[in-house]
Coordinates of C-alpha atoms and ligand atoms in Angstrom, one line a residue:
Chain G
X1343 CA 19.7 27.9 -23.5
X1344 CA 21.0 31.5 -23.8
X1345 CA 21.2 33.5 -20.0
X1346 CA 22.9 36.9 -19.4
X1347 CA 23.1 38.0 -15.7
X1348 CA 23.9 41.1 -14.3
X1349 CA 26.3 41.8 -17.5
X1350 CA 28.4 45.1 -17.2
X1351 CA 30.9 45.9 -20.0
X1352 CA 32.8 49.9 -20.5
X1353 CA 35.1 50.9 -23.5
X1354 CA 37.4 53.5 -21.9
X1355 CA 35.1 55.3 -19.8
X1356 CA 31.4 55.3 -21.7
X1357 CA 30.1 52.3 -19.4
X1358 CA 27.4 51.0 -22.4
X1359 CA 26.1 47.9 -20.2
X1360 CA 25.0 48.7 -16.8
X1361 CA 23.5 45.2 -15.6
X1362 CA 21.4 43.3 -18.7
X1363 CA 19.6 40.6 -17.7
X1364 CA 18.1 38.5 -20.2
X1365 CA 17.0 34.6 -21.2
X1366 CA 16.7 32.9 -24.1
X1367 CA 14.8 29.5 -23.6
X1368 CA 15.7 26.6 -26.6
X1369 CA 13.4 27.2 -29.5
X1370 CA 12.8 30.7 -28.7
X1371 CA 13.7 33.9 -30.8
X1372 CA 14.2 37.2 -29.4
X1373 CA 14.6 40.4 -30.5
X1374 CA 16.4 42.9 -29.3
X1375 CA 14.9 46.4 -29.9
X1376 CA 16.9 49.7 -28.6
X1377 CA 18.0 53.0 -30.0
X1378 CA 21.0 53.5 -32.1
X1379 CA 24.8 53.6 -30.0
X1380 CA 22.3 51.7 -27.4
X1381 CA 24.6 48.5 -27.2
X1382 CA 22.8 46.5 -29.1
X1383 CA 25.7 44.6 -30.9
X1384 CA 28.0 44.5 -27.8
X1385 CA 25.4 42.2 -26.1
X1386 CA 25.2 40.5 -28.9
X1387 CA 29.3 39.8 -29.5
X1388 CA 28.9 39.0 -25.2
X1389 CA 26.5 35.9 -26.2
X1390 CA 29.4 34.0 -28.3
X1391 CA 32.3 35.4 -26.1
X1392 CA 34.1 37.9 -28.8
X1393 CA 33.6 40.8 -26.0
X1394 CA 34.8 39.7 -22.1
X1395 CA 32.3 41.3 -19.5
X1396 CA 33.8 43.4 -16.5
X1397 CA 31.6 41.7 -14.7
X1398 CA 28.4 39.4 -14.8
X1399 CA 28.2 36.0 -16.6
X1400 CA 27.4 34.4 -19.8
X1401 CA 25.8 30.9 -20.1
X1402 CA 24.9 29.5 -23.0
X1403 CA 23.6 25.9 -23.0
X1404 CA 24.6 25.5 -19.1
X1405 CA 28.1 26.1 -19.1
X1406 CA 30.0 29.8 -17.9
X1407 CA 31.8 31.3 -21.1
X1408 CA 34.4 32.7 -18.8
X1409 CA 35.4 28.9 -17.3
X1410 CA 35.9 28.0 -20.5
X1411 CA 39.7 27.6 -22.0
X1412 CA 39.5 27.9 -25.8
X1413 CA 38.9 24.3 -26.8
X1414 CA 35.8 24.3 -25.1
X1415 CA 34.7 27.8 -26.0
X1416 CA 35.1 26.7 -30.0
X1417 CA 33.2 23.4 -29.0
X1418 CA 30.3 25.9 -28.1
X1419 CA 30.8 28.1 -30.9
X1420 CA 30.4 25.2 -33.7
X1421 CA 26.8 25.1 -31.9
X1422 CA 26.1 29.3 -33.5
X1423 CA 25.7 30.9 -36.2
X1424 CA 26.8 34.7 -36.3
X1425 CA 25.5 37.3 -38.8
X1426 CA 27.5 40.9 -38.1
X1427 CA 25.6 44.1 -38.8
X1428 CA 28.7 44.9 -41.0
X1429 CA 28.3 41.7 -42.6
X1430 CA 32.0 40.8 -42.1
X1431 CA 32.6 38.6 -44.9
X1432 CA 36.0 37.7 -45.6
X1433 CA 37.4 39.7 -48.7
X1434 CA 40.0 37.9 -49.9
X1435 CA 37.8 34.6 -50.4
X1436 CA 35.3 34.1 -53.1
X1437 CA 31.1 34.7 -52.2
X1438 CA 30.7 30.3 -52.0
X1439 CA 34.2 29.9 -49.9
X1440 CA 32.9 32.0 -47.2
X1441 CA 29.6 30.6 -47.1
X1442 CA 31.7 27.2 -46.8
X1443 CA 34.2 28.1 -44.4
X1444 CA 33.0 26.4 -41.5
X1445 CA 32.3 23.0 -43.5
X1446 CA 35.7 23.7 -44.9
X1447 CA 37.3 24.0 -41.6
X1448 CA 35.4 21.3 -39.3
X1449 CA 34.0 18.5 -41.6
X1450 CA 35.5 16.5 -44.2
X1451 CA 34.0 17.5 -47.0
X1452 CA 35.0 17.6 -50.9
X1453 CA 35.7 21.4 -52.0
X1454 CA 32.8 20.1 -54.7
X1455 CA 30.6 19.4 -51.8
X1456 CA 30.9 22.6 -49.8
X1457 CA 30.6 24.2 -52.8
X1458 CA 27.1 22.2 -53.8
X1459 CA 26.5 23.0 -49.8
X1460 CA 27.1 26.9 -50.5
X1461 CA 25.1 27.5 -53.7
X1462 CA 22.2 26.3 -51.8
X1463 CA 22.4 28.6 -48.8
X1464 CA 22.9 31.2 -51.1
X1465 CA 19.4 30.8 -52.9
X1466 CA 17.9 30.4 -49.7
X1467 CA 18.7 34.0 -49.3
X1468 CA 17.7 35.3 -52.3
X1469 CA 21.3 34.6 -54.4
X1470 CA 21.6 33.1 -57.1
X1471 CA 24.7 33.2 -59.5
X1472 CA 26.9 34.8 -57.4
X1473 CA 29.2 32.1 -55.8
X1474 CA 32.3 32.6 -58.0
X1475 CA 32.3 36.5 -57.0
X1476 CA 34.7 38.0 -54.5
X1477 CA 32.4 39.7 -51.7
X1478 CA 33.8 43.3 -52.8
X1479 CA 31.9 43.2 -55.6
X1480 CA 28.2 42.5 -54.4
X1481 CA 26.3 45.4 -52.8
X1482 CA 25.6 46.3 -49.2
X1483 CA 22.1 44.1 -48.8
X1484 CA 24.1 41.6 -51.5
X1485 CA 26.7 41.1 -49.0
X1486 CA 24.6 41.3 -46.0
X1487 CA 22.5 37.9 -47.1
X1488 CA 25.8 36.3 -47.5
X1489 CA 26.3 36.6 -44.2
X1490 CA 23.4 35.3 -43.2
X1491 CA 23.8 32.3 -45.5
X1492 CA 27.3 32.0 -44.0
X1493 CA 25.6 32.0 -40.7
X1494 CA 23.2 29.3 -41.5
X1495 CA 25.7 26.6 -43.3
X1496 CA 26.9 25.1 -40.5
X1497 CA 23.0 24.2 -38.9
X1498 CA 23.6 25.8 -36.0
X1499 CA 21.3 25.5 -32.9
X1500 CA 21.8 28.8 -32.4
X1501 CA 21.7 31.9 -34.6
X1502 CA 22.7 35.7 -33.6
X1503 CA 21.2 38.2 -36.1
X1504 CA 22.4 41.8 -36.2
X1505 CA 20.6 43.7 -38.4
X1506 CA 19.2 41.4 -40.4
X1507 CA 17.0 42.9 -42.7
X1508 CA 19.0 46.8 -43.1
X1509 CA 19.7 47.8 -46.2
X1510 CA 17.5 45.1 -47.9
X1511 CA 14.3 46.1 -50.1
X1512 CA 11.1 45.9 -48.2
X1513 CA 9.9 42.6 -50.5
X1514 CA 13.3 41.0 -49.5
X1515 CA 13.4 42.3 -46.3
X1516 CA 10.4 40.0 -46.0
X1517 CA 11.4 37.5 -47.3
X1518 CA 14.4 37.1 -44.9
X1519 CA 11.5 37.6 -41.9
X1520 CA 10.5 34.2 -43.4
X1521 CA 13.6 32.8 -43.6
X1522 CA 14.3 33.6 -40.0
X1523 CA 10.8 32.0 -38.9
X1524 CA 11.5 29.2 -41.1
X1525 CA 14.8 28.8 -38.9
X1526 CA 12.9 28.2 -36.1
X1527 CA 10.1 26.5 -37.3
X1528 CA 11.7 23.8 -39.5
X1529 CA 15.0 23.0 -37.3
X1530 CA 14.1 24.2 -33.9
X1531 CA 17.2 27.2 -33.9
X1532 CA 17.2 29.5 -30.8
X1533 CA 17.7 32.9 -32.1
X1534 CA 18.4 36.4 -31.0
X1535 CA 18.1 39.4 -33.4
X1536 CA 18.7 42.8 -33.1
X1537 CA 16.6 44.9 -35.3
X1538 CA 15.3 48.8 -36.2
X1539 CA 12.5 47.3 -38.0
X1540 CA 9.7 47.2 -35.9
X1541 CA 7.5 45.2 -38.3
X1542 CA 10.0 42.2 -38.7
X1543 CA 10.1 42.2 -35.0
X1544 CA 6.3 41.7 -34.5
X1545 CA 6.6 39.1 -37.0
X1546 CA 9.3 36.9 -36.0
X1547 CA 9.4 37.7 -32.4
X1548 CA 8.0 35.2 -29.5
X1549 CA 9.6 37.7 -27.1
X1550 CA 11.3 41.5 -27.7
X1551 CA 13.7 42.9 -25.1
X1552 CA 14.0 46.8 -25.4
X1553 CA 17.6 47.7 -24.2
X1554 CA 17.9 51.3 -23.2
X1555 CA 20.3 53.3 -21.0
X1556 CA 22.7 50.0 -20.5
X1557 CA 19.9 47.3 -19.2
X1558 CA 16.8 45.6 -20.3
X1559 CA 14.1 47.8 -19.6
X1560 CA 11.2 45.7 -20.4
X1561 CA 10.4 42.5 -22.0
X1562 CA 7.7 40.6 -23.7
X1563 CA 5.7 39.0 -26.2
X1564 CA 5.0 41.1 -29.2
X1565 CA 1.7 42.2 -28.3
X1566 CA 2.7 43.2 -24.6
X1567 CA 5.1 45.1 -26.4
X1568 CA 2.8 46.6 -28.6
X1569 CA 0.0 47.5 -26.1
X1570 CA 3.0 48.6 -23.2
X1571 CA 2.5 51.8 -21.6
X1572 CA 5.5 52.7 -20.5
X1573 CA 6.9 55.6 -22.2
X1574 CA 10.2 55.0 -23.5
X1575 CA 9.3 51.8 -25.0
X1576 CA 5.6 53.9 -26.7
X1577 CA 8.0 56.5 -28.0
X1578 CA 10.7 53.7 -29.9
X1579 CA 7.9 51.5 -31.1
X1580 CA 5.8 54.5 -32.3
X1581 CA 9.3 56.0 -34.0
X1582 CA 8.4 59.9 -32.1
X1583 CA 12.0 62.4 -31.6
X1584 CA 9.5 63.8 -29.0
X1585 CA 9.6 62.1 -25.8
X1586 CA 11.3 60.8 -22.5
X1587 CA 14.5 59.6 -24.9
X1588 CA 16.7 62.6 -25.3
X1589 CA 17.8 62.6 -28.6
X1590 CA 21.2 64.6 -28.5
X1591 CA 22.8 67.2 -30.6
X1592 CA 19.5 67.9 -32.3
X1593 CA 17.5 70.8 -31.9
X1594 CA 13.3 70.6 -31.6
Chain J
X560 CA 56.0 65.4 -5.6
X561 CA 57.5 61.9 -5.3
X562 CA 53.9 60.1 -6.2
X563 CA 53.5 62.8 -9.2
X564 CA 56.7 61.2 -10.2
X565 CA 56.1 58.0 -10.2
X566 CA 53.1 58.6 -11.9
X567 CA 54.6 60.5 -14.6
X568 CA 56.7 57.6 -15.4
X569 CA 53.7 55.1 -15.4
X570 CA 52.2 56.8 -17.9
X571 CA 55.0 57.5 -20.1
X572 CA 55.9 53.4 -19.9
X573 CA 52.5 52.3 -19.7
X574 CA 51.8 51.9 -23.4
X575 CA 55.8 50.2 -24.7
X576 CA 54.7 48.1 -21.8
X577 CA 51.1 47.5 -22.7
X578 CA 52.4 46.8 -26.3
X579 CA 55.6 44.4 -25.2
X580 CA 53.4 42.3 -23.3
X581 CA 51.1 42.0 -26.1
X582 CA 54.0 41.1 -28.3
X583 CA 54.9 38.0 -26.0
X584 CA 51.4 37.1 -25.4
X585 CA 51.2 37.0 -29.5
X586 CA 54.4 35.3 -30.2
X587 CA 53.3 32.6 -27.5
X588 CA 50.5 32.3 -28.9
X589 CA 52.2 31.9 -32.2
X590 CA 54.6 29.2 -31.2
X591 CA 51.9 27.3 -29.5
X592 CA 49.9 27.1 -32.6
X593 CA 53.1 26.5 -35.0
X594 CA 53.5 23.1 -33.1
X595 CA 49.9 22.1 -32.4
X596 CA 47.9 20.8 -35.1
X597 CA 46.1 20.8 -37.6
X598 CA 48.4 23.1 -39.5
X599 CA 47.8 25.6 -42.6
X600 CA 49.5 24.6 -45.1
X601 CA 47.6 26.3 -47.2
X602 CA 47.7 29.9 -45.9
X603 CA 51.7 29.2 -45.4
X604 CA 52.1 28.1 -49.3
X605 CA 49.9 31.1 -50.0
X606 CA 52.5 33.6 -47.9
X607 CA 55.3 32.1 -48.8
X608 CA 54.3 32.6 -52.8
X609 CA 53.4 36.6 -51.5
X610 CA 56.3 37.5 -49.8
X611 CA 58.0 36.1 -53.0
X612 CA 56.9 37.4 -55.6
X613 CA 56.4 40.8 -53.9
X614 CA 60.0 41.0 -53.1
X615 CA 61.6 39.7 -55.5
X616 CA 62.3 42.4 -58.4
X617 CA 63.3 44.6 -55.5
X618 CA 65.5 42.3 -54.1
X619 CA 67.1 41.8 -57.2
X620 CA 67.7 45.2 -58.5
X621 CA 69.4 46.1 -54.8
X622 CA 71.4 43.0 -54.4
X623 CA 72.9 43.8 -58.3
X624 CA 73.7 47.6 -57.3
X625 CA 74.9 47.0 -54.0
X626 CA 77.4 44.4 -55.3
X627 CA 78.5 46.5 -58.2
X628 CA 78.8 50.1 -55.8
X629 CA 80.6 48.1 -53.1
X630 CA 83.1 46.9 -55.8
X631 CA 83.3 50.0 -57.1
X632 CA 84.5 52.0 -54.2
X633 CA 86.2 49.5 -52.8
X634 CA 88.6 48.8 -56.1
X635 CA 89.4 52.7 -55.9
X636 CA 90.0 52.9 -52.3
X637 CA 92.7 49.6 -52.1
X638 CA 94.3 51.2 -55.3
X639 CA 95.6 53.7 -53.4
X640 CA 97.6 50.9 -51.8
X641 CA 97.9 48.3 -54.8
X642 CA 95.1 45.7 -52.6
X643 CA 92.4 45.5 -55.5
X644 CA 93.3 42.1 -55.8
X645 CA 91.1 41.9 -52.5
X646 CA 88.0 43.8 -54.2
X647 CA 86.8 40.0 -54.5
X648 CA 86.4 39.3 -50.6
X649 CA 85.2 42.6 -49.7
X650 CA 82.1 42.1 -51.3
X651 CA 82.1 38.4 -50.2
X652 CA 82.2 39.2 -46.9
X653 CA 79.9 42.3 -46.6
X654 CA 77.1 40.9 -48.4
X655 CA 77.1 37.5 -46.9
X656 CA 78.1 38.9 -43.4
X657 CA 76.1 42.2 -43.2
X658 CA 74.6 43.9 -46.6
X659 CA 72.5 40.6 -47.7
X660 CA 70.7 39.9 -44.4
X661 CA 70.2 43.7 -43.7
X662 CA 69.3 45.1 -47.0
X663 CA 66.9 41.8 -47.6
X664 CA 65.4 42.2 -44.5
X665 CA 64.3 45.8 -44.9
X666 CA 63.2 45.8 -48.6
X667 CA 61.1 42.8 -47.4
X668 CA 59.7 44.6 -44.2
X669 CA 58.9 47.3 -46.6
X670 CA 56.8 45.4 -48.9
X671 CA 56.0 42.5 -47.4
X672 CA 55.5 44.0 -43.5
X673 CA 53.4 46.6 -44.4
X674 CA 51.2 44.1 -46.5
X675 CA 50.7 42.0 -43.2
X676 CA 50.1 44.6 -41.1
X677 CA 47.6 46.4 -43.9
X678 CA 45.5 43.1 -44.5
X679 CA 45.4 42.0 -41.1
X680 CA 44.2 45.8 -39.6
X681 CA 41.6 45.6 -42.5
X682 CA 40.3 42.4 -41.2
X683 CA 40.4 43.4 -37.4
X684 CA 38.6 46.5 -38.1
X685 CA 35.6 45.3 -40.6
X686 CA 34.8 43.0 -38.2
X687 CA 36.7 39.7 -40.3
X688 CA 38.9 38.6 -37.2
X689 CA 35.9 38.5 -35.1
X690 CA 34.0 36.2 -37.7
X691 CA 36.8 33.6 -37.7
X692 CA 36.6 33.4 -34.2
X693 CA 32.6 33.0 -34.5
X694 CA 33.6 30.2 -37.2
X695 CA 35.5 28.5 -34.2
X696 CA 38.7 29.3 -36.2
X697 CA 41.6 30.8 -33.8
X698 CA 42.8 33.8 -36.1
X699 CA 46.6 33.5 -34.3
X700 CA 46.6 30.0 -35.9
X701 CA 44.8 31.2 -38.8
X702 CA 46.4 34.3 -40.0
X703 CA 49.6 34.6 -37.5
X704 CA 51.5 31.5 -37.7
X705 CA 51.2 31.5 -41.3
X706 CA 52.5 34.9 -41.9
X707 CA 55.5 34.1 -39.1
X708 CA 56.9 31.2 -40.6
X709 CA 56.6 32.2 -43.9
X710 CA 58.6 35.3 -43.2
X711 CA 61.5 33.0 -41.1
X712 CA 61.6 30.7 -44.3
X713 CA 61.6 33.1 -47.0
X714 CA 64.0 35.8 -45.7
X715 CA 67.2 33.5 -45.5
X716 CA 65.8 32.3 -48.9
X717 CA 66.0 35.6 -50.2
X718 CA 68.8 36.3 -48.7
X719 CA 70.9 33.7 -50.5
X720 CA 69.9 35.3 -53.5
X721 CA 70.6 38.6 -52.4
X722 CA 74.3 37.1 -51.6
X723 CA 75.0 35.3 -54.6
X724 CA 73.7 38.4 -57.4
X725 CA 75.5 41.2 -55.0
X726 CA 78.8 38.9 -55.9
X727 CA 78.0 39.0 -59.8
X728 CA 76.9 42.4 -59.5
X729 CA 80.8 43.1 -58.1
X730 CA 82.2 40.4 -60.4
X731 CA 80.4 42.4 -63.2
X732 CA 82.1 46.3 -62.2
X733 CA 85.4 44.5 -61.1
X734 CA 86.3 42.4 -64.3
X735 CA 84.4 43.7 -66.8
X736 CA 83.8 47.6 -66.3
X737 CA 87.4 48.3 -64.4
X738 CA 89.0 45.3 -66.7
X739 CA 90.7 43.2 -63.5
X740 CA 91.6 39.6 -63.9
X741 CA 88.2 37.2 -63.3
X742 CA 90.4 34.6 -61.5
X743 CA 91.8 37.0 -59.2
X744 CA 88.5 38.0 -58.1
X745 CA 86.9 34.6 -58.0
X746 CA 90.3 33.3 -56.1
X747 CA 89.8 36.7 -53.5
X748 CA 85.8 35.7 -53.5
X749 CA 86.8 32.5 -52.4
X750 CA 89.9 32.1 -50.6
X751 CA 88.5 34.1 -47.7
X752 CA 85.1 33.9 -47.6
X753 CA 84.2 31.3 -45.0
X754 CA 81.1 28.3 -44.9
X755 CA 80.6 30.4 -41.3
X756 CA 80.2 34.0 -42.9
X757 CA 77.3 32.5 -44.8
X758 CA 75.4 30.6 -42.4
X759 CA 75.7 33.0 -39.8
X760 CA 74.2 36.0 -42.4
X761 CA 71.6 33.2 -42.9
X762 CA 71.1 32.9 -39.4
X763 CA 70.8 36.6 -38.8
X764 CA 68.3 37.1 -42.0
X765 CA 65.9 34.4 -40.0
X766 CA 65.8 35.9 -36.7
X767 CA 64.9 39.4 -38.8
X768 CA 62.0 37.0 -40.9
X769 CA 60.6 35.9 -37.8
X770 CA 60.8 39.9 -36.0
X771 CA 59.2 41.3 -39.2
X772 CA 56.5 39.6 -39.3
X773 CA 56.0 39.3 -35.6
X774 CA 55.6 43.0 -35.3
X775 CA 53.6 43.3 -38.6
X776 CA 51.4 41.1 -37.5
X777 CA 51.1 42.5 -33.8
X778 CA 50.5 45.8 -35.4
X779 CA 48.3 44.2 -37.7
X780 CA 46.2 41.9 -35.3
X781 CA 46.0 45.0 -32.3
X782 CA 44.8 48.2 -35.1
X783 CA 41.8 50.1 -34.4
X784 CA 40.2 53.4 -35.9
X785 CA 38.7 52.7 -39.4
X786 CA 40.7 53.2 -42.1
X787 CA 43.2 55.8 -40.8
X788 CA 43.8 53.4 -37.6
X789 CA 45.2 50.8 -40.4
X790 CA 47.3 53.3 -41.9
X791 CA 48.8 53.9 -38.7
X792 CA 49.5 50.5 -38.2
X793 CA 51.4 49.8 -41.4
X794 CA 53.8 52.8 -41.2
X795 CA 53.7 51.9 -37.1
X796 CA 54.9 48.3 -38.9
X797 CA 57.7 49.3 -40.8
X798 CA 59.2 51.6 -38.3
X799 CA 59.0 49.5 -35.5
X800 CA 60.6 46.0 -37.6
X801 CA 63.3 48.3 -39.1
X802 CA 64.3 49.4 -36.2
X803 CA 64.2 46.4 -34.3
X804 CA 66.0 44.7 -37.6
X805 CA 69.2 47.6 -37.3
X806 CA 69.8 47.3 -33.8
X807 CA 69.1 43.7 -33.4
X808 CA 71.6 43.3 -36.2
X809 CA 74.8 45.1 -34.3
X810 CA 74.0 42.3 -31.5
X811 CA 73.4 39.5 -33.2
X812 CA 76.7 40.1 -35.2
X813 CA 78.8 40.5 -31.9
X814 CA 77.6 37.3 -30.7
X815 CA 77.8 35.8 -34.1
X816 CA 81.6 37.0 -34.9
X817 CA 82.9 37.0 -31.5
Ligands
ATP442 N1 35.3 47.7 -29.6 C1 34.8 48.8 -29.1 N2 35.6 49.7 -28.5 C2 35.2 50.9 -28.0 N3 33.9 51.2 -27.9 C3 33.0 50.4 -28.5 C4 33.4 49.2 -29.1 N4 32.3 48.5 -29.5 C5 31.3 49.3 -29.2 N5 31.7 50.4 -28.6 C6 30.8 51.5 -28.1 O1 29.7 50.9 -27.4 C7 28.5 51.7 -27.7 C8 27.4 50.7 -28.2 O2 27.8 50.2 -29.5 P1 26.9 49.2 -30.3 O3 27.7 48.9 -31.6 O4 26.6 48.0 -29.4 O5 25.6 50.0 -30.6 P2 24.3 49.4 -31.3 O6 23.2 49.4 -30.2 O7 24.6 48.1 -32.0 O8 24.0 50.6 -32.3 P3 23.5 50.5 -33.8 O9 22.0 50.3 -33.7 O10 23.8 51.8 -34.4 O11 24.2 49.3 -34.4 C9 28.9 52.8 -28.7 O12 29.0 54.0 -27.9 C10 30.2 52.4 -29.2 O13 31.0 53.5 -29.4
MG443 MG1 24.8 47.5 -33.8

C-alpha cells in the first residue's frame, strides 16, 4: 500500500533522512518510534507528498508521488486522512466546519448534513458540544482530537497519525488507542503513527519502525520490539539518558 | 579574482531572484486557478466584504482632506495670478489622474496588504496551508485567487469613491470656507476633466489591486520562522507593494497620458 525507498531529504544543510526504507502492507498499522528532532514528522509529510525528497521514491497504492501532476496527486490524497502533531486546524472556521471540510469541498452535501456528519466524529473522539466553537478556544488535547476527527470524516483508507495521544489525559489517551484499533478493525484503514508513547504503540501496533540517525534501524512486531537486543532501540523503549544515544547539551 | 566576482554577485542577486521567480510561479499559478473551475465564490465575497469594510473609514477621511488641502493651496497659489476660477479642475484632475489611485492604493496595502500577508504567514507556519493541501484543496486556488481578485475589483471601487469625496472635499474649502462661486467650480470640475482621466486612474488603481495583493500574498504564502517570521512578512508586505505601487505609478501614467 504505503512503500518508501531509499528516501533522502536535507533542510539547508542538517541532512535529517539518510535512506528510510519502509512498507506499509493494506490493513496494516505502523508506528513509528524515534527520538525527538529524529524526523519523525518529515517522513510522515513525505507519505502524502507535502515534503519533495532529494532523492528516493514514494508509492503509495502503486503509483510514484513524484510522476504525479496535481490532479492525480489530490485523487490520491482524497484516499488519507492527516492528523498534524500541531493539530493544524484552521482558525478562522468554526470546531464542526473543519471537521467538514473535506465533505464540504468534494461531495454534495447539505451544510445540515456535514454538520450532522461532524458532530458525530467529534463524539467519536471524546467531544461533545463543541461544534459551534472557533478552534482558538478549545485546549491543546481539545484541539488535537479535532484533528483526528477531521482526519477520520472523510473514511479514508489511509490515516497518518502524528502524535496522536500528546497532551491527552492518560484515560483519553486510551481511549483514542481504541479508536485507532477500531480504525483498523471496523473499516480496514492502513495507518501509520508516530508516537513517544510506548504503551499505545504496543497496543495498536502490528509492526513499529524505530527511526534513528536518518534511516530505519530496525523493525518489527511489538514483541520483537520489546524483546530486541540491540541497544539503541533497549535504551528508547526502556526511556534511559544513559546509553549509546547521545543526548546533547545535557550534562550526566 | 574574476570567479570571486562573479560569485559575489550571485549571491547578492540570488535571493531578488529566488523571490521574482517565485512571484511568477505564484501569479501563474494564480491566473491558472482564476479561470479553472470550480471557483470560490465564497472566499471572494468574503474578501471583497474585508478589504471593504477595513478600508473604508480610512479611505474616506483621506479622500475628504486631500480634496479640501489640494483646494486649499491651490486657490492661494492661482490668486497670485487671478486663475482660482480653475481651483475646480485641479482637483478634478489630480485625484482622478494621480491622488485617487495612489493614495487608495496605499491606505489599502496598508490595511488590507498586511492583513493578507499576516493571515496567510499564520496559516503557512501552524501548519494550516499544509492541511488544505492534505484535504486535497490547492491553497493558491483556495486562499490566493480569492485574495487577488478581490483586491483588482475593490481597489478601482474604492477608488471611485476616493475620486468623487476628494471633489466635495474641494467643493466644500472652495465655495463654502473661501466663499467662491459653486457654478464656477462645478463648470472648472467639469469643463476639463475628461471620461479618459477617470478610466485611466481606474485603470491604474487595478493594476495596483492586483500587485498588492500579489505580493501580500507571496509574502504571505512563502513566510517562515514562527511568529516573528510572520511579522517580517507583513512589514516585508507593505514595503515591497508600496514601493512597487509608486514606481509602477510614474510608468503606467507615461504610457497612460502619452
Ligand atoms: N520545513 C522545515 N524546514 C527546515 N527544517 C525542518 C523543516 N521541517 C523539519 N525540519 C528539521 O528536520 C528535523 C526533524 O524534524 P521533525 O519535525 O521531523 O522531528 P520529529 O522526529 O517529528 O520530532 P518530534 O518528536 O519532536 O516531533 C529537525 O531538525 C527540524 O529542524
Ligand atoms: Mg514531529
Amino acid at each position: 500500500m504505503i512503500e518508501l525507498k531509499d528516501l533522502y531529504k536535507s533542510f539547508n544543510h542538517n541532512s535529517v533522512l539518510r535512506g528510510v526504507n519502509l512498507k506499509v502492507e493494506k490493513g496494516e498499522s505502523v508506528v513509528v518510534i524515534g527520538g525527538s528532532g529524529s524526523g519523525k514528522s518529515v517522513l510522515l509529510k513525505h507519505i502524502i507528498g507535502l515534503l519533495k525528497p532529494d532523492k528516493g521514491t514514494v508509492i503509495v497504492d502503486s503509483s510514484d508521488l513524484s510522476q504525479l501532476d496535481e490532479e492525480g496527486l489530490n485523487e490520491i490524497r482524497k484516499k488519507f486522512g492527516m492528523l498534524f502533531q500541531s493539530s493544524a486546524l484552521f482558525d478562522s472556521m468554526m470546531v464542526w466546519e473543519n471537521v467538514g471540510f473535506g465533505l464540504k469541498r468534494h461531495t454534495h452535501m447539505p451544510d445540515q448534513e456535514i454538520k450532522e456528519i461532524a458532530v458525530e466524529k467529534l463524539k467519536m473522539v471524546g467531544l461533545v458540544g463543541v461544534e459551534d466553537e472557533m478552534p482558538s478556544q478549545l485546549s491543546g488535547g481539545m484541539r488535537k482530537r479535532v484533528g483526528l476527527a477531521r482526519a477520520i470524516a472523510m473514511k479514508p483508507e489511509i490515516l497518518l497519525y502524528d502524535e496522536p495521544t500528546t497532551g491527552l489525559d492518560p484515560i483519553m489517551a486510551d481511549a483514542i488507542n481504541d479508536l485507532i484499533i477500531k480504525m483498523r478493525e471496523e473499516l480496514d484503514v492502513t495507518s501509520v503513527t508516530i508516537t513517544h508513547d510506548m504503551k499505545s504503540a504496543y497496543k495498536i501496533a502490528d509492526t513499529i519502525a524505530m527511526l534513528y540517525n536518518g534511516v530505519i534501524i530496525s523493525t518489527g512486531s511489538s514483541e520483537e520490539i520489546q524483546n530486541s537486543a540491540d541497544p539503541v532501540v533497549r535504551q528508547f523503549i526502556e526511556g534511559r539518558a544513559e546509553g549509546p544515544i547521545i543526548v546533547e547539551g545535557i550534562n550526566r | 579574482m574574476l570567479i570571486k566576482f562573479i560569485e559575489f554577485i550571485g549571491a547578492v542577486i540570488e535571493k531578488p531572484l529566488l523571490g521574482l521567480g517565485r512571484i511568477i510561479l505564484l501569479l501563474g499559478a494564480t491566473l491558472k486557478g482564476t479561470v479553472r473551475p470550480p471557483f470560490e465564490f465564497r472566499n471572494l465575497v468574503n474578501q471583497m466584504l474585508q478589504i471593504g469594510v477595513n478600508s473604508l473609514p480610512v479611505v474616506l477621511v483621506t479622500a475628504v482632506f486631500t480634496g479640501m488641502v489640494l483646494a486649499l493651496q491651490s486657490y492661494t497659489g492661482f490668486k497670485r495670478f487671478g486663475a482660482e476660477g480653475l481651483v475646480g479642475s485641479v482637483v478634478a484632475l489630480s485625484m482622478t489622474r494621480e491622488l485617487g489611485p495612489v493614495l487608495t492604493a496605499l491606505i489599502v496595502t496598508g490595511r488590507a496588504g498586511a492583513a493578507m500577508a499576516a493571515e496567510l504567514g499564520t496559516m503557512r507556519v501552524t501548519e494550516q496551508i499544509d492541511a488544505l493541501e492534505t484535504l486535497a484543496t490547492n491553497p493558491v486556488k483556495f486562499l490566493v485567487v480569492p485574495r487577488f481578485l478581490s483586491g483588482m475589483i475593490m481597489l478601482p471601487a474604492l477608488t471611485a469613491v476616493t475620486d468623487i469625496i476628494g471633489i466635495l472635499g474641494g467643493y466644500f474649502v472652495t465655495v463654502i470656507l473661501l466663499g467662491s462661486s459653486s457654478k464656477t467650480y462645478l463648470r472648472a470640475t467639469w469643463d476639463y476633466l475628461e471620461i479618459q482621466d477617470i478610466y485611466s486612474g481606474l485603470l491604474k488603481a487595478c493594476f495596483f489591486g492586483a500587485a498588492f495583493a500579489l505580493i501580500s500574498c507571496y509574502k504571505g504564502f512563502y513566510t517562515s520562522g514562527g511568529a516573528e517570521g510572520v511579522g517580517r512578512a507583513t512589514t516585508g508586505a507593505v514595503v515591497f507593494s508600496s514601493m512597487t505601487i509608486l514606481i509602477s505609478d510614474y510608468f503606467l501614467s507615461a504610457w497612460l497620458f502619452k
